[in-house]
Short mmCIF file of C-alpha atoms in Angstrom, two decimals:
data_model
loop_
_atom_site.label_atom_id
_atom_site.label_comp_id
_atom_site.label_asym_id
_atom_site.label_seq_id
_atom_site.Cartn_x
_atom_site.Cartn_y
_atom_site.Cartn_z
CA MET A 622 124.66 219.89 -1.62
CA SER A 623 125.06 218.01 -4.64
CA ARG A 624 123.83 218.27 -8.14
CA GLU A 625 121.30 215.66 -7.43
CA HIS A 626 119.77 217.90 -4.85
CA GLY A 627 119.02 221.00 -6.94
CA TYR A 628 122.60 222.96 -7.09
CA GLN A 629 123.54 224.18 -10.40
CA PRO A 630 127.20 225.10 -10.50
CA PRO A 631 128.19 228.29 -12.40
CA PRO A 632 128.98 227.51 -16.12
CA HIS A 633 132.47 226.47 -16.73
CA ARG A 634 134.22 229.66 -18.61
CA GLY A 635 136.87 227.17 -20.25
CA PRO A 636 140.63 227.92 -20.63
CA THR A 637 140.32 230.93 -22.73
CA GLU A 638 137.56 232.63 -20.74
CA PRO A 639 138.76 234.93 -17.97
CA TRP A 640 136.96 235.00 -14.49
CA PRO A 641 135.31 236.93 -13.09
CA ASP A 642 136.24 239.83 -15.85
CA THR A 643 138.95 240.96 -17.92
CA GLU A 644 139.60 243.18 -14.57
CA TYR A 645 139.07 243.01 -10.85
CA ASP A 646 140.01 244.56 -7.29
CA ALA A 647 141.48 241.67 -5.12
CA ALA A 648 139.88 242.84 -1.63
CA LEU A 649 136.51 244.05 -2.92
CA HIS A 650 135.79 241.00 -4.96
CA LEU A 651 137.89 238.04 -3.20
CA LEU A 652 138.76 238.72 0.78
CA ASP A 653 136.27 237.21 3.18
CA ARG A 654 134.13 235.61 0.68
CA GLN A 655 132.73 231.97 1.29
CA VAL A 656 134.31 229.42 -1.21
CA VAL A 657 132.52 226.32 -2.73
CA ASP A 658 133.76 223.50 -4.66
CA VAL A 659 132.10 222.13 -7.70
CA ASP A 660 129.02 220.60 -6.23
CA GLY A 661 128.42 223.63 -4.07
CA ARG A 662 129.88 222.25 -1.12
CA HIS A 663 131.44 224.70 1.68
CA VAL A 664 135.19 224.72 1.31
CA ALA A 665 136.54 227.71 3.49
CA LYS A 666 136.33 231.48 3.65
CA VAL A 667 139.02 233.65 1.92
CA SER A 668 141.32 235.06 4.50
CA ASP A 669 143.98 236.61 2.28
CA VAL A 670 145.29 236.30 -1.24
CA GLU A 671 148.71 235.13 -2.20
CA LEU A 672 150.60 237.49 -4.60
CA THR A 673 153.79 235.97 -6.20
CA GLU A 674 156.46 238.19 -7.65
CA ASP A 675 157.22 237.36 -11.35
CA PRO A 676 160.94 237.82 -12.72
CA ASP A 677 160.07 241.55 -13.80
CA GLY A 678 158.94 242.17 -9.91
CA GLY A 679 155.08 242.33 -10.97
CA LEU A 680 152.66 240.73 -8.50
CA VAL A 681 150.57 237.90 -9.68
CA PRO A 682 147.66 236.36 -7.92
CA THR A 683 148.56 232.78 -7.28
CA GLY A 684 146.39 231.59 -4.26
CA LEU A 685 143.64 231.98 -1.99
CA LEU A 686 144.64 231.64 1.55
CA VAL A 687 142.53 230.30 4.12
CA GLY A 688 142.37 229.37 7.95
CA THR A 689 143.49 231.29 10.90
CA PRO A 690 147.14 231.79 9.83
CA ALA A 691 146.03 233.86 7.23
CA LEU A 692 143.41 235.91 8.95
CA LEU A 693 145.34 236.91 12.11
CA PRO A 694 148.08 238.66 10.31
CA ARG A 695 145.40 241.33 8.84
CA PHE A 696 144.83 242.73 12.42
CA GLY A 697 148.13 244.45 11.59
CA GLY A 698 150.95 245.72 13.57
CA ARG A 699 151.73 244.01 17.26
CA LEU A 700 148.26 242.77 17.81
CA GLY A 701 148.56 240.89 14.63
CA ALA A 702 151.93 239.31 15.84
CA TRP A 703 150.61 238.89 19.34
CA LEU A 704 147.36 237.13 18.03
CA MET A 705 149.61 234.82 15.81
CA GLU A 706 152.09 234.03 18.29
CA ARG A 707 149.52 233.03 20.76
CA TYR A 708 147.78 231.17 18.35
CA VAL A 709 151.01 229.07 17.42
CA GLN A 710 151.79 228.35 21.24
CA SER A 711 148.34 227.35 21.92
CA GLY A 712 148.43 224.30 19.40
CA THR A 713 150.52 221.11 18.99
CA SER A 714 154.38 221.60 17.85
CA ARG A 715 153.77 221.57 14.20
CA ALA A 716 156.44 223.61 12.51
CA ASP A 717 154.11 224.67 9.89
CA ARG A 718 151.33 225.98 12.21
CA ASP A 719 151.81 229.32 11.15
CA VAL A 720 151.63 228.75 7.40
CA PRO A 721 148.01 229.10 5.93
CA LEU A 722 146.33 226.55 3.76
CA VAL A 723 146.13 227.69 0.14
CA ILE A 724 143.75 226.96 -2.84
CA ASP A 725 145.50 227.45 -6.29
CA MET A 726 143.94 230.55 -8.06
CA ASP A 727 143.78 228.39 -11.22
CA ARG A 728 141.18 226.32 -9.40
CA VAL A 729 138.63 229.30 -9.35
CA ASP A 730 136.10 229.05 -11.88
CA ASP A 731 133.85 232.21 -11.12
CA VAL A 732 133.20 234.51 -8.57
CA THR A 733 129.75 235.62 -7.74
CA SER A 734 128.48 236.44 -4.03
CA GLU A 735 131.04 233.24 -3.79
CA VAL A 736 133.98 231.95 -4.88
CA HIS A 737 133.46 229.11 -7.12
CA LEU A 738 135.90 226.12 -7.72
CA ASP A 739 136.24 223.80 -10.46
CA VAL A 740 137.00 220.93 -8.40
CA GLU A 741 135.50 218.81 -5.53
CA ARG A 742 136.86 219.99 -1.87
CA ASP A 743 138.27 216.41 -0.82
CA GLY A 744 141.93 216.64 -0.23
CA LEU A 745 141.99 220.40 -1.85
CA LEU A 746 143.53 222.27 0.90
CA ARG A 747 147.00 222.06 1.45
CA ARG A 748 150.31 223.97 2.76
CA ARG A 749 152.68 225.36 0.44
CA ALA A 750 156.02 223.77 0.41
CA ASP A 751 158.08 225.99 -1.50
CA PRO A 752 161.88 224.91 -2.59
CA ALA A 753 164.46 227.41 -1.60
CA ASP A 754 164.78 228.74 -5.45
CA ALA A 755 160.93 229.35 -5.53
CA PRO A 756 159.72 232.99 -6.10
CA VAL A 757 159.03 235.57 -3.69
CA ARG A 758 155.44 235.40 -2.11
CA ARG A 759 153.49 238.31 -0.92
CA ARG A 760 150.20 238.71 0.74
CA LEU A 761 147.31 241.25 -0.27
CA GLY A 762 146.91 242.02 3.47
CA THR A 763 150.42 243.09 3.86
CA LEU A 764 149.86 245.19 0.64
CA LEU A 765 146.66 246.51 2.21
CA ALA A 766 148.47 247.50 5.41
CA MET A 767 150.81 249.75 3.85
CA ARG A 768 150.63 253.78 4.12
CA VAL A 769 150.86 255.61 0.71
CA VAL A 770 153.54 258.40 0.80
CA PRO A 771 153.22 260.81 -2.47
CA ALA A 772 155.56 263.34 -3.45
CA ASP A 773 153.60 266.02 -2.01
CA GLY A 774 150.46 265.94 -0.20
CA ASP A 775 149.08 263.98 2.72
CA VAL A 776 149.81 260.41 3.63
CA LEU A 777 147.27 257.96 2.21
CA HIS A 778 146.63 254.32 2.64
CA VAL A 779 146.35 251.39 0.15
CA LEU A 780 142.75 250.51 0.04
CA ASP A 781 142.81 247.77 -2.85
CA ALA A 782 144.92 246.35 -5.50
CA HIS A 783 143.29 246.55 -9.13
CA LEU A 784 144.06 243.51 -11.59
CA THR A 785 143.73 243.06 -15.01
CA ALA A 786 144.61 240.54 -17.63
CA PRO A 787 145.79 241.20 -21.06
CA PRO A 788 143.53 240.64 -24.07
CA ASP A 789 145.73 237.91 -25.51
CA GLN A 790 145.88 236.14 -22.13
CA PRO A 791 142.78 235.91 -20.50
CA GLY A 792 142.77 234.79 -16.97
CA ARG A 793 146.68 235.80 -16.73
CA HIS A 794 145.77 238.65 -14.10
CA ARG A 795 148.40 240.95 -12.41
CA VAL A 796 148.22 243.69 -10.24
CA VAL A 797 148.36 247.15 -12.44
CA SER A 798 147.41 249.79 -9.84
CA LEU A 799 146.52 250.34 -6.37
CA VAL A 800 143.24 252.11 -4.94
CA VAL A 801 144.72 254.85 -2.69
CA GLY A 802 143.00 257.07 -0.13
CA HIS A 803 141.96 258.05 3.32
CA GLY A 804 140.32 255.60 5.32
CA ARG A 805 141.14 251.91 5.55
CA PRO A 806 140.85 248.49 3.34
CA GLY A 807 137.12 248.06 3.42
CA SER A 808 135.99 251.45 3.43
CA LEU A 809 134.95 251.29 -0.26
CA LEU A 810 131.24 251.67 0.44
CA GLY A 811 128.80 250.91 -2.49
CA TYR A 812 131.71 250.57 -5.00
CA ASP A 813 131.96 247.97 -7.39
CA ARG A 814 133.96 248.58 -10.81
CA ARG A 815 132.55 245.46 -12.35
CA ARG A 816 128.56 246.64 -12.67
CA GLU A 817 126.67 249.74 -12.82
CA GLN A 818 126.35 251.83 -9.57
CA GLY A 819 122.72 251.77 -9.80
CA PRO A 820 120.25 254.55 -9.98
CA TRP A 821 121.08 258.15 -10.50
CA LEU A 822 120.69 259.11 -6.99
CA VAL A 823 122.97 256.07 -5.71
CA ALA A 824 125.58 256.53 -8.33
CA THR A 825 126.07 260.15 -7.25
CA ALA A 826 126.16 259.26 -3.53
CA VAL A 827 128.79 256.62 -4.46
CA ARG A 828 130.84 259.21 -6.44
CA HIS A 829 130.72 261.63 -3.67
CA LEU A 830 131.93 259.11 -1.01
CA HIS A 831 134.77 258.26 -3.16
CA ARG A 832 136.04 261.54 -4.47
CA HIS A 833 139.06 261.35 -2.99
CA THR A 834 140.13 258.13 -3.63
CA ARG A 835 142.67 257.46 -6.25
CA LEU A 836 144.19 254.88 -8.63
CA VAL A 837 147.66 254.92 -8.67
CA GLU A 838 149.33 253.04 -11.77
CA LEU A 839 152.21 250.96 -11.17
CA GLY A 840 155.43 251.89 -12.86
CA PRO A 841 158.92 253.28 -12.47
CA GLU A 842 157.63 256.02 -10.51
CA VAL A 843 155.87 253.95 -7.76
CA ALA A 844 157.97 251.60 -5.25
CA ILE A 845 156.70 249.21 -3.02
CA ASP A 846 158.68 248.91 0.10
CA TRP A 847 157.74 245.61 1.56
CA GLU A 848 160.27 246.22 4.71
CA GLN A 849 159.19 249.60 5.49
CA GLY A 850 155.51 248.98 4.68
CA GLU A 851 155.00 251.87 2.44
CA VAL A 852 154.35 252.73 -1.10
CA ARG A 853 156.27 255.79 -2.39
CA VAL A 854 154.86 257.71 -5.38
CA GLY A 855 157.00 259.73 -7.19
CA ALA A 856 156.04 263.32 -8.85
CA GLY A 857 155.79 261.62 -12.48
CA ALA A 858 153.34 258.49 -11.19
CA GLU A 859 150.49 258.24 -13.20
CA VAL A 860 147.30 259.09 -10.68
CA ARG A 861 143.76 259.51 -11.58
CA PRO A 862 140.37 259.30 -9.85
CA LEU A 863 138.98 255.87 -9.15
CA LEU A 864 135.69 256.87 -10.60
CA ASP A 865 135.90 259.15 -13.60
#
């Protein structure tokens, strides 16, 4: 739908204004949302989020991954691998059939109930072709499939990744902590850090639901082992309740 037919895109934030805020949670605010272009036309659905390792080992969101090759691995384990294998075998002989399409994160202009881009959709989607010396790229879905092994206590699971941007670098988000707890990703019912939790009764219910959910700050005491599929949390790690 074009502007002439009544669509009004969100105001452009400009290069110094962060989206959607100085902080957000990757799974809660991005996964499975519809993506629309600058004219309000549907582009795709966010199936995963690309996280790129920076030189100091931090994780920076660099792309929205879309399409079947991005979605199937999120089923996890042998099922996800089997589904991907069947998908690749059922198509043409393209060598990159298992490579998802990507939308660069810097094309995101705003996030509401949809992800709004600042460009038209034509020619937008592409497969990333990295050179041999490219930085290591990870997927949010892989991180969300990890178990969390604390120094003592029960084994938990990664429920989300919390990102913030430095005050002097708005829009330059990076993963600073992990939301961990019992259950699985998508179980944060009623929770949204970016807004008030509603009336007192609703807020009380949300806090009760998430009373055992914790925020683990990334640091020297927290090791993300991508090969073993686990996050090891040392005794000196900073851990606090999700909702204070």
